[in-house]
PDB file of C-alpha atoms in Angstrom:
ATOM      1  CA  UNK A   1      87.090  44.987 -88.850  1.00  0.00           C
ATOM      2  CA  UNK A   2      90.828  45.304 -89.425  1.00  0.00           C
ATOM      3  CA  UNK A   3      92.697  47.799 -87.282  1.00  0.00           C
ATOM      4  CA  UNK A   4      96.050  49.350 -87.912  1.00  0.00           C
ATOM      5  CA  UNK A   5      97.973  51.027 -85.089  1.00  0.00           C
ATOM      6  CA  UNK A   6      99.449  54.377 -86.060  1.00  0.00           C
ATOM      7  CA  UNK A   7     102.023  56.614 -84.420  1.00  0.00           C
ATOM      8  CA  UNK A   8     100.692  58.343 -81.344  1.00  0.00           C
ATOM      9  CA  UNK A   9      98.449  55.432 -80.375  1.00  0.00           C
ATOM     10  CA  UNK A  10      95.704  56.194 -82.899  1.00  0.00           C
ATOM     11  CA  UNK A  11      93.864  53.324 -84.541  1.00  0.00           C
ATOM     12  CA  UNK A  12      92.766  53.459 -88.169  1.00  0.00           C
ATOM     13  CA  UNK A  13      90.065  51.105 -89.436  1.00  0.00           C
ATOM     14  CA  UNK A  14      89.313  50.171 -93.048  1.00  0.00           C
ATOM     15  CA  UNK A  15      86.496  52.695 -93.294  1.00  0.00           C
ATOM     16  CA  UNK A  16      88.951  55.495 -92.414  1.00  0.00           C
ATOM     17  CA  UNK A  17      91.148  54.564 -95.357  1.00  0.00           C
ATOM     18  CA  UNK A  18      88.122  54.262 -97.631  1.00  0.00           C
ATOM     19  CA  UNK A  19      87.269  57.912 -96.990  1.00  0.00           C
ATOM     20  CA  UNK A  20      90.543  58.913 -98.635  1.00  0.00           C
ATOM     21  CA  UNK A  21      89.989  56.770-101.730  1.00  0.00           C
ATOM     22  CA  UNK A  22      86.576  58.277-102.509  1.00  0.00           C
ATOM     23  CA  UNK A  23      86.963  61.691-104.160  1.00  0.00           C
ATOM     24  CA  UNK A  24      83.662  62.988-102.739  1.00  0.00           C
ATOM     25  CA  UNK A  25      84.598  62.129 -99.143  1.00  0.00           C
ATOM     26  CA  UNK A  26      88.289  62.992 -99.485  1.00  0.00           C
ATOM     27  CA  UNK A  27      87.383  66.685 -99.853  1.00  0.00           C
ATOM     28  CA  UNK A  28      85.745  66.636 -96.412  1.00  0.00           C
ATOM     29  CA  UNK A  29      88.576  64.670 -94.822  1.00  0.00           C
ATOM     30  CA  UNK A  30      91.062  67.280 -96.002  1.00  0.00           C
ATOM     31  CA  UNK A  31      88.865  70.202 -94.878  1.00  0.00           C
ATOM     32  CA  UNK A  32      88.334  68.677 -91.443  1.00  0.00           C
ATOM     33  CA  UNK A  33      92.027  67.759 -91.122  1.00  0.00           C
ATOM     34  CA  UNK A  34      93.046  71.374 -91.739  1.00  0.00           C
ATOM     35  CA  UNK A  35      90.732  72.842 -89.142  1.00  0.00           C
ATOM     36  CA  UNK A  36      89.248  70.657 -86.401  1.00  0.00           C
ATOM     37  CA  UNK A  37      86.760  73.431 -85.615  1.00  0.00           C
ATOM     38  CA  UNK A  38      85.066  72.746 -88.972  1.00  0.00           C
ATOM     39  CA  UNK A  39      84.635  69.088 -88.050  1.00  0.00           C
ATOM     40  CA  UNK A  40      83.153  69.794 -84.624  1.00  0.00           C
ATOM     41  CA  UNK A  41      80.754  72.409 -85.991  1.00  0.00           C
ATOM     42  CA  UNK A  42      79.543  70.031 -88.713  1.00  0.00           C
ATOM     43  CA  UNK A  43      79.319  67.154 -86.248  1.00  0.00           C
ATOM     44  CA  UNK A  44      77.220  69.215 -83.824  1.00  0.00           C
ATOM     45  CA  UNK A  45      74.746  70.120 -86.577  1.00  0.00           C
ATOM     46  CA  UNK A  46      74.474  66.513 -87.794  1.00  0.00           C
ATOM     47  CA  UNK A  47      74.156  65.158 -84.243  1.00  0.00           C
ATOM     48  CA  UNK A  48      71.334  67.562 -83.485  1.00  0.00           C
ATOM     49  CA  UNK A  49      69.483  66.569 -86.665  1.00  0.00           C
ATOM     50  CA  UNK A  50      69.770  62.871 -85.831  1.00  0.00           C
ATOM     51  CA  UNK A  51      68.663  63.517 -82.250  1.00  0.00           C
ATOM     52  CA  UNK A  52      65.598  65.372 -83.466  1.00  0.00           C
ATOM     53  CA  UNK A  53      64.689  62.449 -85.735  1.00  0.00           C
ATOM     54  CA  UNK A  54      64.656  60.125 -82.718  1.00  0.00           C
ATOM     55  CA  UNK A  55      65.687  56.537 -82.475  1.00  0.00           C
ATOM     56  CA  UNK A  56      63.859  53.536 -83.869  1.00  0.00           C
ATOM     57  CA  UNK A  57      63.726  49.975 -82.650  1.00  0.00           C
ATOM     58  CA  UNK A  58      67.004  48.100 -82.262  1.00  0.00           C
ATOM     59  CA  UNK A  59      67.784  45.827 -85.183  1.00  0.00           C
ATOM     60  CA  UNK A  60      69.914  42.723 -85.463  1.00  0.00           C
ATOM     61  CA  UNK A  61      72.923  43.016 -87.749  1.00  0.00           C
ATOM     62  CA  UNK A  62      75.396  40.304 -88.639  1.00  0.00           C
ATOM     63  CA  UNK A  63      78.768  40.429 -86.932  1.00  0.00           C
ATOM     64  CA  UNK A  64      81.383  40.145 -89.653  1.00  0.00           C
ATOM     65  CA  UNK A  65      83.905  38.508 -87.326  1.00  0.00           C
ATOM     66  CA  UNK A  66      81.745  35.517 -86.390  1.00  0.00           C
ATOM     67  CA  UNK A  67      78.411  33.841 -86.964  1.00  0.00           C
ATOM     68  CA  UNK A  68      76.967  35.648 -83.914  1.00  0.00           C
ATOM     69  CA  UNK A  69      74.644  38.596 -84.403  1.00  0.00           C
ATOM     70  CA  UNK A  70      74.924  41.885 -82.561  1.00  0.00           C
ATOM     71  CA  UNK A  71      72.052  44.007 -81.325  1.00  0.00           C
ATOM     72  CA  UNK A  72      72.324  47.700 -82.248  1.00  0.00           C
TER      73      UNK A  72
END
């Protein structure tokens, strides 16, 4: 995962930039950037839904930076 340091100490990863190149996601990025309250309200709803669904077994996924595998 490539990281790019921005002004103010923020870090942007490739997936952040990808959100702005996809027209469907860009709409949400701009909405949430205008009013942080919208983001936190949407996040709270999504977090609750995921919590209600529960968590499954951990799965192994490949680590893109090495041949090791991470447990998630």
